[in-house]
N, CA, C and O of each residue as an XYZ file, in Angstrom:
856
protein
N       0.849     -1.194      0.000
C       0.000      0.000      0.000
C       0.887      1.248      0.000
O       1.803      1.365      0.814
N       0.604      2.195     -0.934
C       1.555      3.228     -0.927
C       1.082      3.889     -0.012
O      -0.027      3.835      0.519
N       2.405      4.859      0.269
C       1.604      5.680      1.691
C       1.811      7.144      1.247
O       1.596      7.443      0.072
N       2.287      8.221      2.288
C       1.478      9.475      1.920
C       2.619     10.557      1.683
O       3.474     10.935      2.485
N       2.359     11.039      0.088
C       3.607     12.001     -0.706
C       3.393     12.978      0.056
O       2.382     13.101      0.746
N       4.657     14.044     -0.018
C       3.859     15.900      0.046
C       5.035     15.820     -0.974
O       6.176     15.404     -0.773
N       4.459     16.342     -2.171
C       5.284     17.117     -3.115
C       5.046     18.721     -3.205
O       4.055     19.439     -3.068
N       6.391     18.943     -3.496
C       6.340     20.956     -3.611
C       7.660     21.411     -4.183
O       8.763     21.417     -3.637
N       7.274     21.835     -5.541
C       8.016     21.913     -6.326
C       9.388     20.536     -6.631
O       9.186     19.469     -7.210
N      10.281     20.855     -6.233
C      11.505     19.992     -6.612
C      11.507     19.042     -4.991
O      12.362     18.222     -4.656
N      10.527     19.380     -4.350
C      10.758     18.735     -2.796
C       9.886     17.486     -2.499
O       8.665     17.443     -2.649
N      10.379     16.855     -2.225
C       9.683     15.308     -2.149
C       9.433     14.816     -0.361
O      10.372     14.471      0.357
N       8.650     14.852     -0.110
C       8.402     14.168      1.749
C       7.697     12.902      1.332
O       6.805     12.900      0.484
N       8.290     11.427      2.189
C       7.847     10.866      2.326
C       8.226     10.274      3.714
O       9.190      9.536      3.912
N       7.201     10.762      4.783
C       8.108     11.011      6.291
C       6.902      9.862      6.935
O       5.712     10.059      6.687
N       7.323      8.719      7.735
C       6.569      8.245      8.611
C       5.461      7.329      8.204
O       4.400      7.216      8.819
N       5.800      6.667      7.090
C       5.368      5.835      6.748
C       6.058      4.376      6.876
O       5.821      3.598      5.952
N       6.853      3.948      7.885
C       7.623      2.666      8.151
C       7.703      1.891      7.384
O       7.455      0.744      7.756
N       8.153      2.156      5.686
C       8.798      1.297      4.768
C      10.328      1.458      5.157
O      11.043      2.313      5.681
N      10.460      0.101      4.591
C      11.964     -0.803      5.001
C      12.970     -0.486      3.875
O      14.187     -0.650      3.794
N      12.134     -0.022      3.112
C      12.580      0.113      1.903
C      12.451      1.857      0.974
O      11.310      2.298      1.108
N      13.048      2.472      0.432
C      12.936      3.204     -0.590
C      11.628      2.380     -1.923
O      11.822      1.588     -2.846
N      10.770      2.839     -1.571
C       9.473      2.400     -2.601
C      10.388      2.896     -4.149
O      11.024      3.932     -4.343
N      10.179      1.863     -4.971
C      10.543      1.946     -6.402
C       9.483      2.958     -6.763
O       9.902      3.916     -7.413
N       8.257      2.943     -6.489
C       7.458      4.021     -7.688
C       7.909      5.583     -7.354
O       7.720      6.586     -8.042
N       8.534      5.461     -6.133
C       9.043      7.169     -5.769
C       9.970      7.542     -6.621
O       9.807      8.610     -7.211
N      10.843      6.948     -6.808
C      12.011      6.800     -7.918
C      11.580      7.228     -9.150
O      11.650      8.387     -9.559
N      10.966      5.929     -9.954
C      10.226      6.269    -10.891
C      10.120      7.426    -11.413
O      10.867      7.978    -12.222
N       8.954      7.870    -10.822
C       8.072      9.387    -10.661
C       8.422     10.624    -10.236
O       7.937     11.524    -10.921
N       8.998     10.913     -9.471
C       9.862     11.635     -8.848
C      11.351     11.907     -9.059
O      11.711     13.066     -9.264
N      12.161     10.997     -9.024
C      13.807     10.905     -8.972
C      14.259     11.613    -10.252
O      15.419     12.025    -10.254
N      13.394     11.841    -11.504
C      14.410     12.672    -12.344
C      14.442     13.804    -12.383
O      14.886     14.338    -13.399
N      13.947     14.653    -11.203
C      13.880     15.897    -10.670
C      13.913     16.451     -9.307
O      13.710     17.621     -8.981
N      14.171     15.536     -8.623
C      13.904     15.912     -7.020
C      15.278     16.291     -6.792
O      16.354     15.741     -7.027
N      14.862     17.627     -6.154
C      16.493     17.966     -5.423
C      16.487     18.176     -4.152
O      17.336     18.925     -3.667
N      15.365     17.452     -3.226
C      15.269     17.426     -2.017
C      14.561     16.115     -1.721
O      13.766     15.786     -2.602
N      14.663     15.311     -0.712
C      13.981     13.983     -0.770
C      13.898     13.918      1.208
O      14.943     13.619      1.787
N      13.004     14.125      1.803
C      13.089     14.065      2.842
C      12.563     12.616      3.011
O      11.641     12.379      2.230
N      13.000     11.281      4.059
C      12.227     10.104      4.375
C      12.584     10.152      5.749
O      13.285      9.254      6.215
N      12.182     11.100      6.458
C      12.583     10.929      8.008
C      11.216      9.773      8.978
O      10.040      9.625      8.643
N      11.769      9.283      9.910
C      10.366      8.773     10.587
C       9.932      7.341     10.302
O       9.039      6.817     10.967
N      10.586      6.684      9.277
C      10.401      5.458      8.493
C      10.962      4.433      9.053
O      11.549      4.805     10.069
N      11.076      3.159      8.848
C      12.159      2.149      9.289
C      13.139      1.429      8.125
O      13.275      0.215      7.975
N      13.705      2.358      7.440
C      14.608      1.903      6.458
C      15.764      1.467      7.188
O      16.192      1.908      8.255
N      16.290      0.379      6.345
C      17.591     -0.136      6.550
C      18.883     -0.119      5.855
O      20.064     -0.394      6.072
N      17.933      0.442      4.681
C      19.117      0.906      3.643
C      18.848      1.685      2.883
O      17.636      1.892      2.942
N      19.613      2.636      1.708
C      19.535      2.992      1.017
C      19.518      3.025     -0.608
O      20.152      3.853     -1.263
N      18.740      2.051     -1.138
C      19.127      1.150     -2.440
C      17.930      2.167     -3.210
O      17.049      2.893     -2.749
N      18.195      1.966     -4.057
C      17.066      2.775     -5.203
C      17.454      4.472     -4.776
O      16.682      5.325     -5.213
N      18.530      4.881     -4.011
C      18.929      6.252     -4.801
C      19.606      6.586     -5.968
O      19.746      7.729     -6.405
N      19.930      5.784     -6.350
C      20.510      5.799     -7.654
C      19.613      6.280     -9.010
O      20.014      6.420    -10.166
N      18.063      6.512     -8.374
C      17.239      7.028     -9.133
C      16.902      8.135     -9.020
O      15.830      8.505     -9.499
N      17.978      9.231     -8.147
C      17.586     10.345     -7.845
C      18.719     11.141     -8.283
O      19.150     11.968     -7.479
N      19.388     11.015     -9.647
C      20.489     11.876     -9.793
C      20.792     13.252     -9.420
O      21.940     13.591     -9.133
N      19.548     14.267     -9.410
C      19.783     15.622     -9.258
C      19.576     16.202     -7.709
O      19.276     17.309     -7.263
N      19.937     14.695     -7.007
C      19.304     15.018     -5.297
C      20.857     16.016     -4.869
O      22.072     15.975     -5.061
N      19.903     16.796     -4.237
C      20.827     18.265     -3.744
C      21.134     17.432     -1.845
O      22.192     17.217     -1.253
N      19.584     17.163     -1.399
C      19.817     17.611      0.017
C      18.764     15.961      0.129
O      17.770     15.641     -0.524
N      19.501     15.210      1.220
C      19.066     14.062      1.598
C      18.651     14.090      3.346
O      19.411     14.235      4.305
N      17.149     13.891      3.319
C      17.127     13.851      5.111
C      16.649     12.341      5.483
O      15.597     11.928      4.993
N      17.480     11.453      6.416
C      17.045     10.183      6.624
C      16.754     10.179      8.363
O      16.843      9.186      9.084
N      16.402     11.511      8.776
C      16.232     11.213     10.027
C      15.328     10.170     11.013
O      14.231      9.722     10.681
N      15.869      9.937     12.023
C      15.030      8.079     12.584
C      14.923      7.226     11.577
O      14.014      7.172     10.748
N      15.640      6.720     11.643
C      15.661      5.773     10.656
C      16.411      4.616     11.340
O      16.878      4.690     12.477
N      16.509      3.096     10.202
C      17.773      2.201     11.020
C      18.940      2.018     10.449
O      19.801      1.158     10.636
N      18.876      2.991      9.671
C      20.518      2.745      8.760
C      21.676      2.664      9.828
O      21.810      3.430     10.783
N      22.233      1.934      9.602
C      23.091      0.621     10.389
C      24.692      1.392      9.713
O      24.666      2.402      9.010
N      25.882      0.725     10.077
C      27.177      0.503      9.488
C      27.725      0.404      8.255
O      28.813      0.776      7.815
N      26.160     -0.546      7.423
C      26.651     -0.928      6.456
C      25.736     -0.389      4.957
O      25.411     -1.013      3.947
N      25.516      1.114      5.400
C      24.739      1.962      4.343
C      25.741      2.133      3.309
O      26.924      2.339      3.584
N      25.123      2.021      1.677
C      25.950      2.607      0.786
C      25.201      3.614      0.150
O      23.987      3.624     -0.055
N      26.051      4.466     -0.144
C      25.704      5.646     -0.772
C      25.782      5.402     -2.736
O      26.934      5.360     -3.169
N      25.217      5.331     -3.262
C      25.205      5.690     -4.735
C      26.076      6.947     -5.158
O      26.044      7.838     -4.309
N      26.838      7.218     -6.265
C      27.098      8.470     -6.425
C      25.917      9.669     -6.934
O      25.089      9.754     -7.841
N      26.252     10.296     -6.085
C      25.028     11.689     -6.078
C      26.116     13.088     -6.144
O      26.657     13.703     -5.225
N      26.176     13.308     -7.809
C      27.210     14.351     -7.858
C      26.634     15.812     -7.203
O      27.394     16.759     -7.003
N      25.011     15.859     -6.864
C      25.163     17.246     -6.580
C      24.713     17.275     -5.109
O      24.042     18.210     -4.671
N      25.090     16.251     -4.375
C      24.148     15.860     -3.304
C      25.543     16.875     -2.513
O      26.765     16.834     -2.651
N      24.546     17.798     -1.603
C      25.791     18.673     -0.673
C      25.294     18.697      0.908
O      25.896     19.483      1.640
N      24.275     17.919      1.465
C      23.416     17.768      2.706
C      22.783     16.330      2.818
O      21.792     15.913      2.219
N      23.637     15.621      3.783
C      23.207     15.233      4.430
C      22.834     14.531      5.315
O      23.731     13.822      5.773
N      21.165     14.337      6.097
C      21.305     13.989      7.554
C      20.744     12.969      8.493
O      19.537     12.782      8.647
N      21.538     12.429      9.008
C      21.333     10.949      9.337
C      21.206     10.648     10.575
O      21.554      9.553     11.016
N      20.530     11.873     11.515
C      20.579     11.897     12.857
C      19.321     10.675     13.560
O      18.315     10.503     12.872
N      19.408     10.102     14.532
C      18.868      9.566     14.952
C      18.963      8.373     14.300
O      17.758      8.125     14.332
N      19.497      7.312     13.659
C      20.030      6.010     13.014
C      21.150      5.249     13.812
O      22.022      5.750     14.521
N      20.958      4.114     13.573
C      21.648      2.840     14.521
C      23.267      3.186     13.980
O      23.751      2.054     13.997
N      24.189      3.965     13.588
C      25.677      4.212     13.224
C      26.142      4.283     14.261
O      25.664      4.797     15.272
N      27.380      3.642     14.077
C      28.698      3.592     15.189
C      29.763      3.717     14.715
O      30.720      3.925     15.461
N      29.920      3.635     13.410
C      31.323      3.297     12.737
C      32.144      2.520     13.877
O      32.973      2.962     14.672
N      31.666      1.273     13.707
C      32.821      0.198     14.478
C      33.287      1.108     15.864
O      34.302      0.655     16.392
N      32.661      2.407     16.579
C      33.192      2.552     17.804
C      31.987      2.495     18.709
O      30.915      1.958     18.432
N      32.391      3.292     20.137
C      31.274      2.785     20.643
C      30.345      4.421     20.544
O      29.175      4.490     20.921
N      26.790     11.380     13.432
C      25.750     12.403     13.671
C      25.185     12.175     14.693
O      25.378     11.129     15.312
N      24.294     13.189     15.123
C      23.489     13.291     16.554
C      22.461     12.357     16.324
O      21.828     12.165     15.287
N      22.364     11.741     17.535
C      21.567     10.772     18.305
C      21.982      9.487     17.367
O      21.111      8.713     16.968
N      23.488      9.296     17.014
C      23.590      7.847     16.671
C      24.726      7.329     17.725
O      25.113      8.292     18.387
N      25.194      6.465     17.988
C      25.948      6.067     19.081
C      27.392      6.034     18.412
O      28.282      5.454     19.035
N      27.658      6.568     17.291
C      28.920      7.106     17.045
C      29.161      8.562     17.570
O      30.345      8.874     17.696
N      28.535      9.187     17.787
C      28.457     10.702     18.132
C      28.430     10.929     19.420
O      27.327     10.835     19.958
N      29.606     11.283     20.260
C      29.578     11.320     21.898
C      28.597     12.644     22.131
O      28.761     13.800     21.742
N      27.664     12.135     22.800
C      26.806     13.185     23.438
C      26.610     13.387     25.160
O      26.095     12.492     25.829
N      27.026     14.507     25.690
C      26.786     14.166     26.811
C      25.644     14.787     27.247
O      25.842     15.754     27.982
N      24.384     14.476     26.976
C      23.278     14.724     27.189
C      22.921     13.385     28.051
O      22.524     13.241     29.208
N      23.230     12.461     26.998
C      22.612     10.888     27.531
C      24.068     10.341     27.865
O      24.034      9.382     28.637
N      25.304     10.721     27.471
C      26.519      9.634     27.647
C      27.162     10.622     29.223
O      28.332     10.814     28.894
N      27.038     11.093     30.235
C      27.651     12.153     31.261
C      29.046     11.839     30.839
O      29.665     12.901     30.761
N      29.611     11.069     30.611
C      31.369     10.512     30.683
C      31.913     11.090     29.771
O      33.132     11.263     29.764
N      31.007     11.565     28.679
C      31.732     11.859     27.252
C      31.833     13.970     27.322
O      30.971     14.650     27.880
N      33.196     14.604     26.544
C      33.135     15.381     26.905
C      33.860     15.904     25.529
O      34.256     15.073     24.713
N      34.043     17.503     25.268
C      34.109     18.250     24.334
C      35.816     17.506     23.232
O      35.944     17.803     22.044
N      36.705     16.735     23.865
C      37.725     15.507     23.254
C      36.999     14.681     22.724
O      37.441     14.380     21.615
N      35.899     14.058     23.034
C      35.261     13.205     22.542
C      35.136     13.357     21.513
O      35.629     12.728     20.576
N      34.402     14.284     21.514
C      33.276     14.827     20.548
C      34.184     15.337     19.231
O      33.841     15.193     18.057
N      35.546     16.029     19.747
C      36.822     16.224     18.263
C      36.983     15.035     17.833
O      36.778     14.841     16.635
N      37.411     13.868     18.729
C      37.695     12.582     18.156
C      36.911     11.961     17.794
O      37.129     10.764     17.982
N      35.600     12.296     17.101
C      34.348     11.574     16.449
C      34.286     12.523     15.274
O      33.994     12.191     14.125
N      34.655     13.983     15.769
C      34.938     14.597     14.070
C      35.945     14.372     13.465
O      35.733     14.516     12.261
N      36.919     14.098     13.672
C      38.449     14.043     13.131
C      38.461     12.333     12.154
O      39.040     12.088     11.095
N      37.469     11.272     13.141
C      37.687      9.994     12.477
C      36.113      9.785     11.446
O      35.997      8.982     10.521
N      35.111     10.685     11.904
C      34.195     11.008     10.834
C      34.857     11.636      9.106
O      34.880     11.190      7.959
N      35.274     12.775      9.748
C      35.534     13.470      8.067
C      37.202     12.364      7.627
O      37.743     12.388      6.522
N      37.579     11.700      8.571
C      38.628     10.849      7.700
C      37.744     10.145      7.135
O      37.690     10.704      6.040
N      36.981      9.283      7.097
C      35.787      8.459      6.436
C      35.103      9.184      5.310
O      34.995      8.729      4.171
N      34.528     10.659      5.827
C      33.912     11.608      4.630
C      34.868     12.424      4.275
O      34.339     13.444      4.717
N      35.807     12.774      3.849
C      37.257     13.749      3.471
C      36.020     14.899      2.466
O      36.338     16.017      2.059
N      35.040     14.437      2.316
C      34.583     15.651      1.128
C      33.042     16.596      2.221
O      32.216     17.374      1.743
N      33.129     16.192      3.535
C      32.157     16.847      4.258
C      32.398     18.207      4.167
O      33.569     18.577      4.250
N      31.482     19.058      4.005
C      31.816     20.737      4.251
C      31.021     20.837      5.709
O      31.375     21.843      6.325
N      30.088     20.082      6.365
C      29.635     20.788      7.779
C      29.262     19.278      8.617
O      28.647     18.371      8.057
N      29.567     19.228      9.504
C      29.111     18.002     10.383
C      28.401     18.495     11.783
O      28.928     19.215     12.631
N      27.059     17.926     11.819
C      26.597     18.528     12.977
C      26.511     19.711     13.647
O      26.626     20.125     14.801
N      26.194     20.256     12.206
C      25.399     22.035     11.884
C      26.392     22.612     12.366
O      26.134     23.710     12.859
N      27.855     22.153     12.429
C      29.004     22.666     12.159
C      30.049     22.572     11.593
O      30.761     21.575     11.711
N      30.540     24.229     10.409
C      31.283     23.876      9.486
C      33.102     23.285      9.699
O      33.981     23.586     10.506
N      33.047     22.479      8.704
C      34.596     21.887      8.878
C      35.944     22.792      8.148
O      36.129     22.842      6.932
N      36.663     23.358      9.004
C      37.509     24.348      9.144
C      38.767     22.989      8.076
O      38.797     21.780      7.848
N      39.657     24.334      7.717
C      40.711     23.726      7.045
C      41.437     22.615      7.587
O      41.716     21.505      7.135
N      41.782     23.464      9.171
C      42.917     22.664     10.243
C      42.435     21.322     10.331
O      43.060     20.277     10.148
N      40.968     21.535     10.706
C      40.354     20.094     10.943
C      40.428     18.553     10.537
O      40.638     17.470     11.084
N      39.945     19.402      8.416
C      39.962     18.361      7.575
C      41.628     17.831      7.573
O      41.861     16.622      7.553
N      42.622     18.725      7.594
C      44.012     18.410      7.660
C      44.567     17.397      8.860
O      45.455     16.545      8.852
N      43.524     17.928     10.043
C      43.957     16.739     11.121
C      43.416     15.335     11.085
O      43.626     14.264     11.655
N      42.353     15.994      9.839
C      41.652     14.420     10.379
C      42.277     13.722      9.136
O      42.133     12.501      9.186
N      42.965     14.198      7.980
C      43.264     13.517      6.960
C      44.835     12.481      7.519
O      45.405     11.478      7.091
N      45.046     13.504      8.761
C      46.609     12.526      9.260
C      46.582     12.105     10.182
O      47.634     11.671     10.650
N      45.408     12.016     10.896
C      45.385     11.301     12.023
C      43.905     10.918     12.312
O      43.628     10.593     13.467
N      42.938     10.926     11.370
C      41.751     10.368     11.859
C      41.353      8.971     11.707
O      40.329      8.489     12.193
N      42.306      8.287     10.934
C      41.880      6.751     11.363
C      42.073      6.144     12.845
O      41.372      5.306     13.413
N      43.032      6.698     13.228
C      42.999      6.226     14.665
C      42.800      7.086     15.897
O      43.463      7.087     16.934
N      41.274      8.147     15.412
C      40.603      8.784     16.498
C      39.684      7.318     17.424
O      39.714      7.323     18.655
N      39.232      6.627     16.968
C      38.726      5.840     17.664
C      38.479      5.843     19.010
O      39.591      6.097     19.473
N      37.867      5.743     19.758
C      37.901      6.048     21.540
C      37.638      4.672     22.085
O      36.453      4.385     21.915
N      38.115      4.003     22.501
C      37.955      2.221     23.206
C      38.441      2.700     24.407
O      39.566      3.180     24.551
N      37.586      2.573     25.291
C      37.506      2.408     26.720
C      37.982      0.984     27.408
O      37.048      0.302     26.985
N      38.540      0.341     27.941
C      38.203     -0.632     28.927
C      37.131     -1.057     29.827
O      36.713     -0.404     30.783
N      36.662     -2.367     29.387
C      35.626     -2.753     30.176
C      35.814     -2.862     31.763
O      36.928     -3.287     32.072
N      34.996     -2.581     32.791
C      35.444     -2.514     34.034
C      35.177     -4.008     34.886
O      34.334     -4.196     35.764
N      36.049     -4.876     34.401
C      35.899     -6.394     34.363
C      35.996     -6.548     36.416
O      35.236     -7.183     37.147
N      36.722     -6.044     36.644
C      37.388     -6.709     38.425
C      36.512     -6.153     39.301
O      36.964     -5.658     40.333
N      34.956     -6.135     39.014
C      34.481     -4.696     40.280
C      35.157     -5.252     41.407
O      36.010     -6.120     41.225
N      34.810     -4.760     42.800
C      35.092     -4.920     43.959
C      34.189     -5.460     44.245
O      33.125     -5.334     43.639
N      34.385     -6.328     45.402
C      33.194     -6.929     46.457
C      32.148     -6.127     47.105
O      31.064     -6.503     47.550
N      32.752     -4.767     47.072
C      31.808     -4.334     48.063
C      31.065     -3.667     46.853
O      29.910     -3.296     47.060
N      31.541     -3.503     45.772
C      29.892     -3.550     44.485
C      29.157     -4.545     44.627
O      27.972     -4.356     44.899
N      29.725     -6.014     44.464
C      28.951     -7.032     44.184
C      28.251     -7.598     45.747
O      27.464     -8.544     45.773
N      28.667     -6.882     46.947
C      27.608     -6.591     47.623
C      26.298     -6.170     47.676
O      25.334     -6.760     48.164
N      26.380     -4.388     46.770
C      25.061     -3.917     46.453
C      24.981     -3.798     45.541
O      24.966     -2.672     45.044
N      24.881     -4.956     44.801
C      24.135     -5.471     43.421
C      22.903     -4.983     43.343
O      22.401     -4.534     42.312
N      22.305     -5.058     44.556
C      21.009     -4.861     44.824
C      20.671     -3.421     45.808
O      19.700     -3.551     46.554
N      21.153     -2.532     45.840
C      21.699     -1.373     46.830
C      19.932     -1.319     47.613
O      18.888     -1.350     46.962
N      20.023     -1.249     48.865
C      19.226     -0.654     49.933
C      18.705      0.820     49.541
O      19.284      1.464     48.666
N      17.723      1.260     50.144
C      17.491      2.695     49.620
C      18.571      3.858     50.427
O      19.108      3.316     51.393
N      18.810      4.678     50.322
C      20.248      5.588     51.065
C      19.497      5.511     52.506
O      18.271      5.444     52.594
N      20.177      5.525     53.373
C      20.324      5.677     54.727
C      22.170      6.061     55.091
O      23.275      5.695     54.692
N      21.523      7.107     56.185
C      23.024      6.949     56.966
C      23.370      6.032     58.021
O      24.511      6.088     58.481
N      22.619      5.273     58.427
C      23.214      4.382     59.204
C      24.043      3.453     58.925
O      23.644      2.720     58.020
N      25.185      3.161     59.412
C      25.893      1.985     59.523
C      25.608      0.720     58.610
O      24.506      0.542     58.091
N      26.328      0.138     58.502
C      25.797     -1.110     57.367
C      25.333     -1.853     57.746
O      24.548     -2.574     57.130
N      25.793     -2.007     59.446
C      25.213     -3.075     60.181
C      23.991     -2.521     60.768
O      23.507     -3.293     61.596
N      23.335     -1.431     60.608
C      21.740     -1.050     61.325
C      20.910     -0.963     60.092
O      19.765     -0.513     60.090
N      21.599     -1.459     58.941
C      20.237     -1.052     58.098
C      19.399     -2.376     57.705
O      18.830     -2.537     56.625
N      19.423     -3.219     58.687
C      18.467     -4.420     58.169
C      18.005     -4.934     59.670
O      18.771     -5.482     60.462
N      16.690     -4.672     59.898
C      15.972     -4.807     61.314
C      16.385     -5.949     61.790
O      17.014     -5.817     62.840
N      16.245     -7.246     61.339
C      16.925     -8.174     61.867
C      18.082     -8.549     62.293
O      18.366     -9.680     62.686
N      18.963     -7.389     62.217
C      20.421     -7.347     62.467
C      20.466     -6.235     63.531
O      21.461     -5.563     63.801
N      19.667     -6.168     63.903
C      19.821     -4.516     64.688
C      20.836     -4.599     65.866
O      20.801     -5.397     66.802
N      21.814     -3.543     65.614
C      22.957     -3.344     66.620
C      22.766     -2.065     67.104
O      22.861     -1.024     66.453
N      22.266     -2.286     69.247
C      22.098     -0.912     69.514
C      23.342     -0.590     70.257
O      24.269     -1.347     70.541
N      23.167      0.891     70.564
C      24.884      1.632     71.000
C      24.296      2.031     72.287
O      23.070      1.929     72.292
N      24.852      2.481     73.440
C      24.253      3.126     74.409
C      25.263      3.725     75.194
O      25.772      3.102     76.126
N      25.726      5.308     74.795
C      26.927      5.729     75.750
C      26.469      7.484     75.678
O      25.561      8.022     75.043
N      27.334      7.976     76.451
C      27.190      9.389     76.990
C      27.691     10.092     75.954
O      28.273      9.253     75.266
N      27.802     11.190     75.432
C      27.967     12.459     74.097
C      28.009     13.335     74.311
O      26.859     13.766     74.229
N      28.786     14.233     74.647
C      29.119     15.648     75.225
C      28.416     16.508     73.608
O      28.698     17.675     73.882
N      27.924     16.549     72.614
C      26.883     17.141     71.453
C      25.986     17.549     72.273
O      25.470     16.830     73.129
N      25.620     19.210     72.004
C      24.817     19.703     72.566
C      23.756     19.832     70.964
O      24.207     20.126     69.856
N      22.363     19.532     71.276
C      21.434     19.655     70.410
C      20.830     21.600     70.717
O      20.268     22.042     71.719
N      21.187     22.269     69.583
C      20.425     23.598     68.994
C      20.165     23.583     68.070
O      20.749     24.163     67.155
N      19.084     22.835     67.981
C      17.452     22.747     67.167
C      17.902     23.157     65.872
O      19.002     22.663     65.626
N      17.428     23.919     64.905
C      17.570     23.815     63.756
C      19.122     24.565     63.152
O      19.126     25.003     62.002
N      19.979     24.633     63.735
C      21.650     24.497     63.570
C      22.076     23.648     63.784
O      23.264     23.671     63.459
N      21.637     22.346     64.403
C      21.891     21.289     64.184
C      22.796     20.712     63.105
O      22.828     21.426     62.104
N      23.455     19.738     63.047
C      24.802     19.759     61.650
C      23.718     18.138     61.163
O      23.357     17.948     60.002
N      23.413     17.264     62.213
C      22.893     16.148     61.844
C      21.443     16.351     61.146
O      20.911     15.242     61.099
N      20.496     17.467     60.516
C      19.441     18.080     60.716
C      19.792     17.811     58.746
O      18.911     17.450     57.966
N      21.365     18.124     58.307
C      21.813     17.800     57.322
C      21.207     16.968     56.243
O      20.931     17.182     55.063
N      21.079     15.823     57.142
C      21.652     14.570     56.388
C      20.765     13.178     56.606
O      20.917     12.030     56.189
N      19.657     13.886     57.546
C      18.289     13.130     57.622
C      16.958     13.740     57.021
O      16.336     14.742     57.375
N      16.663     12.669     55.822
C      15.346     13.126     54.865
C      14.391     12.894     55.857
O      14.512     12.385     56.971
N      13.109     13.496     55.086
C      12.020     14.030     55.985
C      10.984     12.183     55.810
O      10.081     11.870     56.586
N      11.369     11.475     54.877
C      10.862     10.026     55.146
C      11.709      9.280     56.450
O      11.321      8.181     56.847
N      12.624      9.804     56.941
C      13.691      8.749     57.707
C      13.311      9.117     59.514
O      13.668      8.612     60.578
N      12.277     10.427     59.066
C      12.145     10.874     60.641
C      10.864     10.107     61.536
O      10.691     10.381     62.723
């Protein structure tokens, strides 16, 4: 069942219709004039049948599942485009693909990251003019042409935790008590004299006890 065009002028939308595929009749009908082809929203996996879109200027594949192993057709006038939100990693570990350090969702990853995902990106694309609605400076393409195959970022897995992680595998809800008072059946009481004078709300312990713990 075909699903739903917006054509306008040279601009083609076919957004959110979850074909797996580039539909052949779009091609067809369309491709010997479209210089814009938006398919954002879909569940494509690849890109096959662009090869019917010679005069495509500007390509948008946003959400999508294009994977690692997308090929591009040659598209001599193609100068945009964007692949945000798609399953890409380039073998490590654009925006919102898990090649692209973001520290929105990644906290660990930080503004190095994020050079060393442009530097081993445009070594891969050497003909990018802007990555992630930012343009690629001379120095850049030059660094990444001599050193971006091995931007790569590989972390170490954190194989040896400690015991006292694999203690709270299962963590208790926060309390300050002792390790040994936080399970009723274990209860260990203390009973001795404390020269701490209590003044009420200057209190230092007033800190560090939530208003469920009272």
């Amino acid at each position: 069942m075909a699903g739903s065009i917006a054509l306008s002028g040279t601009q083609i939308s076919y957004i959110g219709n979850d074909c797996r595929e580039i539909p052949e009749y779009i091609g067809k009908t369309y491709g010997h004039f479209a210089k814009r082809l938006d398919l954002s929203f879909n569940q494509l996996r690849s890109l096959s049948g662009l090869n019917m879109f010679p005069e495509l200027e500007e390509l948008i594949v946003d959400n999508n599942q294009i994977g690692n192993d997308v090929r591009l057709p040659k598209l001599p006038h193609l100068h945009t485009l964007t692949l945000n939100k798609n399953q890409i990693s380039f073998g490590t570990h654009l925006l919102g693909n898990e090649a692209c350090p973001n520290q929105l969702v990644s906290p660990d990853k930080d503004e190095d990251d994020y050079q060393r995902y442009r530097y081993f990106v445009l070594h891969k694309l050497p003909q990018l003019k802007f990555l992630d609605t930012r343009k690629v400076s001379r120095l850049e393409a030059l660094e990444a042409q001599a050193r971006g195959e091995y931007m790569k970022v590989v972390k170490p897995k954190r194989d040896g935790a400690s015991s006292e992680a694999n203690v709270d595998s299962n963590p208790l809800p926060y309390t300050p008590l002792p390790r040994g008072s936080r399970d009723a059946r274990n209860h260990r009481g203390l009973f001795t004299k404390c020269r701490y004078v209590y003044y009420g709300k200057h209190s230092e312990g007033n800190r560090f006890i939530r208003n469920d713990q009272l």
